[in-house]
Coordinates of C-alpha atoms in Angstrom, one line a residue:
Chain A
D1 CA -0.3 0.2 -0.3
G2 CA 0.7 3.5 -0.8
G3 CA 1.4 5.4 2.7
I4 CA 4.1 7.7 4.3
T5 CA 5.8 5.3 7.2
Q6 CA 7.3 6.5 10.6
S7 CA 9.5 5.6 12.6
P8 CA 10.1 4.7 15.8
K9 CA 6.4 5.0 16.7
Y10 CA 7.6 5.1 20.9
L11 CA 11.4 7.1 21.7
F12 CA 13.1 8.1 24.9
R13 CA 16.0 10.2 24.8
K14 CA 17.9 11.1 27.7
E15 CA 19.5 14.7 28.2
G16 CA 22.2 15.1 25.5
Q17 CA 21.6 12.8 23.1
N18 CA 20.7 13.0 19.3
V19 CA 18.0 11.1 17.7
T20 CA 17.2 10.5 15.0
L21 CA 13.4 10.2 13.3
S22 CA 12.7 8.3 10.5
C23 CA 9.5 9.1 7.6
E24 CA 9.5 7.2 4.1
Q25 CA 7.4 7.7 1.2
N26 CA 5.9 5.9 -1.4
L27 CA 3.5 8.2 -3.1
N28 CA 6.5 10.0 -5.1
H29 CA 6.0 12.9 -3.9
D30 CA 8.2 16.0 -4.0
A31 CA 7.6 18.0 -0.4
M32 CA 7.6 16.7 1.9
Y33 CA 7.3 18.2 6.1
W34 CA 7.6 17.8 9.6
Y35 CA 5.0 18.5 12.3
R36 CA 6.1 18.9 15.8
Q37 CA 2.5 18.6 17.8
D38 CA 2.0 19.2 22.0
P39 CA -0.7 17.6 23.7
G40 CA -3.7 19.5 23.4
Q41 CA -2.6 21.9 20.3
G42 CA -2.3 22.3 17.0
L43 CA 0.7 21.9 14.7
R44 CA 3.7 23.6 14.3
L45 CA 6.1 23.7 11.3
I46 CA 9.8 22.5 11.8
Y47 CA 11.0 22.1 8.5
Y48 CA 9.4 21.2 4.9
S49 CA 11.2 19.9 1.8
Q50 CA 10.2 21.3 -2.0
I51 CA 12.7 18.9 -3.6
V52 CA 15.6 16.1 -3.3
N53 CA 18.8 18.0 -1.9
D54 CA 16.4 21.3 -1.0
F55 CA 15.1 22.0 2.5
Q56 CA 13.7 25.5 4.1
K57 CA 13.8 26.0 8.3
G58 CA 9.4 26.0 9.0
D59 CA 8.7 28.0 12.5
I60 CA 10.2 26.6 14.6
A61 CA 13.2 25.0 13.8
E62 CA 15.8 25.8 16.4
G63 CA 17.3 22.2 17.9
Y64 CA 16.9 20.6 15.0
S65 CA 17.9 18.8 11.8
V66 CA 16.9 17.2 8.2
S67 CA 17.8 15.7 4.9
R68 CA 16.5 15.0 1.7
E69 CA 19.0 12.7 0.1
K70 CA 16.4 11.2 -1.2
K71 CA 13.3 11.5 -2.5
E72 CA 11.1 9.4 -0.4
S73 CA 13.4 10.0 2.5
F74 CA 13.2 13.3 5.1
P75 CA 14.7 12.0 8.1
L76 CA 14.4 14.5 10.9
T77 CA 17.1 14.9 14.1
V78 CA 16.7 16.2 17.6
T79 CA 20.0 17.4 18.5
S80 CA 20.4 17.8 22.4
A81 CA 20.3 22.0 21.9
Q82 CA 16.3 21.4 21.5
K83 CA 15.3 22.0 25.2
N84 CA 11.9 20.8 25.1
P85 CA 11.9 17.7 22.9
T86 CA 9.1 15.4 24.1
A87 CA 6.3 15.8 21.4
F88 CA 4.4 14.0 19.0
Y89 CA 6.2 14.4 15.9
L90 CA 4.2 14.0 12.8
C91 CA 5.4 14.0 9.6
A92 CA 3.7 14.7 5.9
S93 CA 4.1 14.7 1.9
S94 CA 2.4 15.8 -0.6
I95 CA 2.7 16.5 -4.5
G96 CA 3.6 19.4 -4.5
H97 CA 3.0 23.4 -2.6
G98 CA 0.4 23.6 -0.4
G99 CA -3.0 23.8 -2.8
N100 CA -2.6 19.4 -2.7
T101 CA -4.4 17.9 -0.6
I102 CA -0.6 16.7 2.1
Y103 CA -0.6 13.4 4.4
F104 CA 0.9 12.3 7.0
G105 CA 2.1 9.6 8.9
E106 CA 1.1 7.6 11.9
G107 CA 3.4 9.7 13.9
S108 CA 6.2 9.1 16.4
W109 CA 6.3 10.1 20.1
L110 CA 9.3 11.6 21.5
T111 CA 9.9 11.4 25.5
V112 CA 12.7 12.4 27.2
V113 CA 13.8 11.0 30.1
Chain B
A1 CA -0.7 37.9 8.1
Q2 CA -2.8 34.9 6.5
S3 CA -4.2 33.0 10.4
V4 CA -6.8 30.4 10.7
T5 CA -9.2 30.4 13.7
Q6 CA -11.4 27.4 15.2
L7 CA -14.1 28.8 17.2
D8 CA -14.7 26.1 19.8
S9 CA -11.9 24.7 21.5
H10 CA -14.7 21.1 22.7
V11 CA -18.1 20.2 21.5
S12 CA -20.0 18.0 22.7
V13 CA -23.0 16.3 21.0
S14 CA -25.6 13.1 21.2
E15 CA -24.9 10.0 19.6
G16 CA -26.9 11.0 16.2
T17 CA -27.5 14.7 16.7
P18 CA -26.2 17.1 14.1
V19 CA -22.2 17.8 14.7
L20 CA -20.6 21.1 13.5
L21 CA -17.2 22.9 13.9
R22 CA -16.7 26.3 13.0
C23 CA -13.6 27.7 10.9
N24 CA -13.1 31.1 10.0
Y25 CA -9.7 32.1 7.8
S26 CA -8.1 35.3 6.7
S27 CA -6.3 36.6 3.7
S28 CA -6.2 38.7 0.9
Y29 CA -5.9 35.7 -1.4
S30 CA -7.8 32.6 -2.2
P31 CA -7.3 29.9 -0.5
S32 CA -7.2 26.2 -0.4
L33 CA -9.4 24.8 2.8
F34 CA -9.0 21.6 4.7
W35 CA -10.4 19.4 7.1
Y36 CA -8.4 16.6 8.7
V37 CA -9.7 13.7 11.9
Q38 CA -7.2 12.9 14.0
H39 CA -7.9 10.0 16.4
P40 CA -5.2 9.6 20.0
N41 CA -2.0 8.7 19.1
K42 CA -2.5 8.7 15.3
G43 CA -1.7 11.4 12.4
L44 CA -4.0 13.2 10.3
Q45 CA -7.1 11.8 8.1
L46 CA -8.3 14.0 5.5
L47 CA -12.5 14.4 5.6
L48 CA -12.5 17.2 2.5
K49 CA -10.7 20.3 0.8
Y50 CA -12.4 23.0 -0.5
T51 CA -9.3 23.9 -3.6
S52 CA -12.0 26.7 -5.6
A53 CA -14.6 24.1 -7.3
A54 CA -18.1 23.9 -5.5
T55 CA -18.4 25.9 -2.6
L56 CA -20.4 22.8 -0.8
V57 CA -17.7 20.1 -0.5
K58 CA -18.2 16.4 0.7
G59 CA -16.0 14.7 2.9
I60 CA -15.5 10.8 4.2
N61 CA -17.7 9.8 6.2
G62 CA -21.0 12.1 6.5
F63 CA -18.6 14.8 6.7
E64 CA -19.6 18.0 5.1
A65 CA -18.3 22.1 4.9
E66 CA -19.3 24.9 3.0
F67 CA -16.7 28.2 1.6
K68 CA -18.5 31.3 2.2
K69 CA -16.2 34.1 1.3
S70 CA -18.5 36.7 2.2
E71 CA -17.7 35.6 5.7
T72 CA -14.3 33.9 5.0
S73 CA -15.6 30.8 7.3
F74 CA -16.0 27.0 6.0
H75 CA -18.0 25.0 8.9
L76 CA -17.2 21.8 8.5
T77 CA -21.4 19.7 9.4
K78 CA -22.7 16.1 10.0
P79 CA -26.0 15.8 9.8
S80 CA -26.2 12.4 12.4
A81 CA -23.3 11.8 15.0
H82 CA -21.3 8.2 15.4
M83 CA -19.4 7.4 18.3
S84 CA -16.1 6.3 15.3
D85 CA -16.5 10.8 15.5
A86 CA -15.5 11.6 19.0
A87 CA -11.9 12.8 18.2
E88 CA -9.5 15.6 17.5
Y89 CA -10.5 18.1 14.3
F90 CA -8.6 20.3 12.3
C91 CA -9.1 23.4 9.7
V92 CA -6.3 24.1 7.8
V93 CA -5.6 27.2 5.1
T94 CA -2.1 27.9 2.9
F95 CA -3.0 30.4 0.1
G96 CA -1.9 30.6 -3.4
D97 CA 1.4 29.1 -4.3
D98 CA 2.4 28.4 -0.1
Y99 CA 4.4 25.4 1.0
K100 CA 3.1 26.3 4.7
L101 CA -0.6 25.2 5.5
S102 CA -1.6 27.3 8.7
F103 CA -3.6 25.3 11.2
G104 CA -6.4 26.1 13.5
A105 CA -5.9 25.5 17.6
G106 CA -8.4 21.7 16.4
T107 CA -11.6 20.7 18.2
T108 CA -12.5 18.2 20.7
V109 CA -15.6 16.0 19.3
T110 CA -17.3 14.1 22.5
V111 CA -19.8 12.0 21.4
R112 CA -22.4 11.0 24.3
A113 CA -24.5 7.7 23.9

């Protein structure tokens, strides 16, 4: 089936560690996105990529990094510089710009222990 | 600046009664509008979208929404609520060729038996 796969579903991080969340899509979409969702709140954009080897900062990029070496993959690294990383992270993709439907993965929970 | 406002943070309805979720946007440009649903610990699923075609849009699971340009609104309705409709609902707006989406804060729907 076509879709977006995020892994792991649950991840625990110790203080000072970097962690990487995986996002893979087989929809042949050019654009990919990472959002952060805190309990009871809406989604905030971390990074987005319109095409391979290119990405832009969203509204809350500090403490995060991404890469887009392949069209189907857009991993997100949560660095130790992110002071409050505990949240639900959602990866998404779309064919092109915002007028097109954005499809979401099932999300990954990151907890700092 | 573009923005989207969901007027109700929480809506409670009885099973079998109508559901109304309100969404207003502000922008100088013609928008693309979406409603997504999110069940606990899951990704967002598209219910319906408006992209300058018919102003009354029908979606999945019996939901529909009407785009009213004069009122800058895109309210979501369903004639008869089901227990499975209990979830978080997000109104999402994008403008022109922008890759960035604007999310409402979400409306939590509770369905009483």
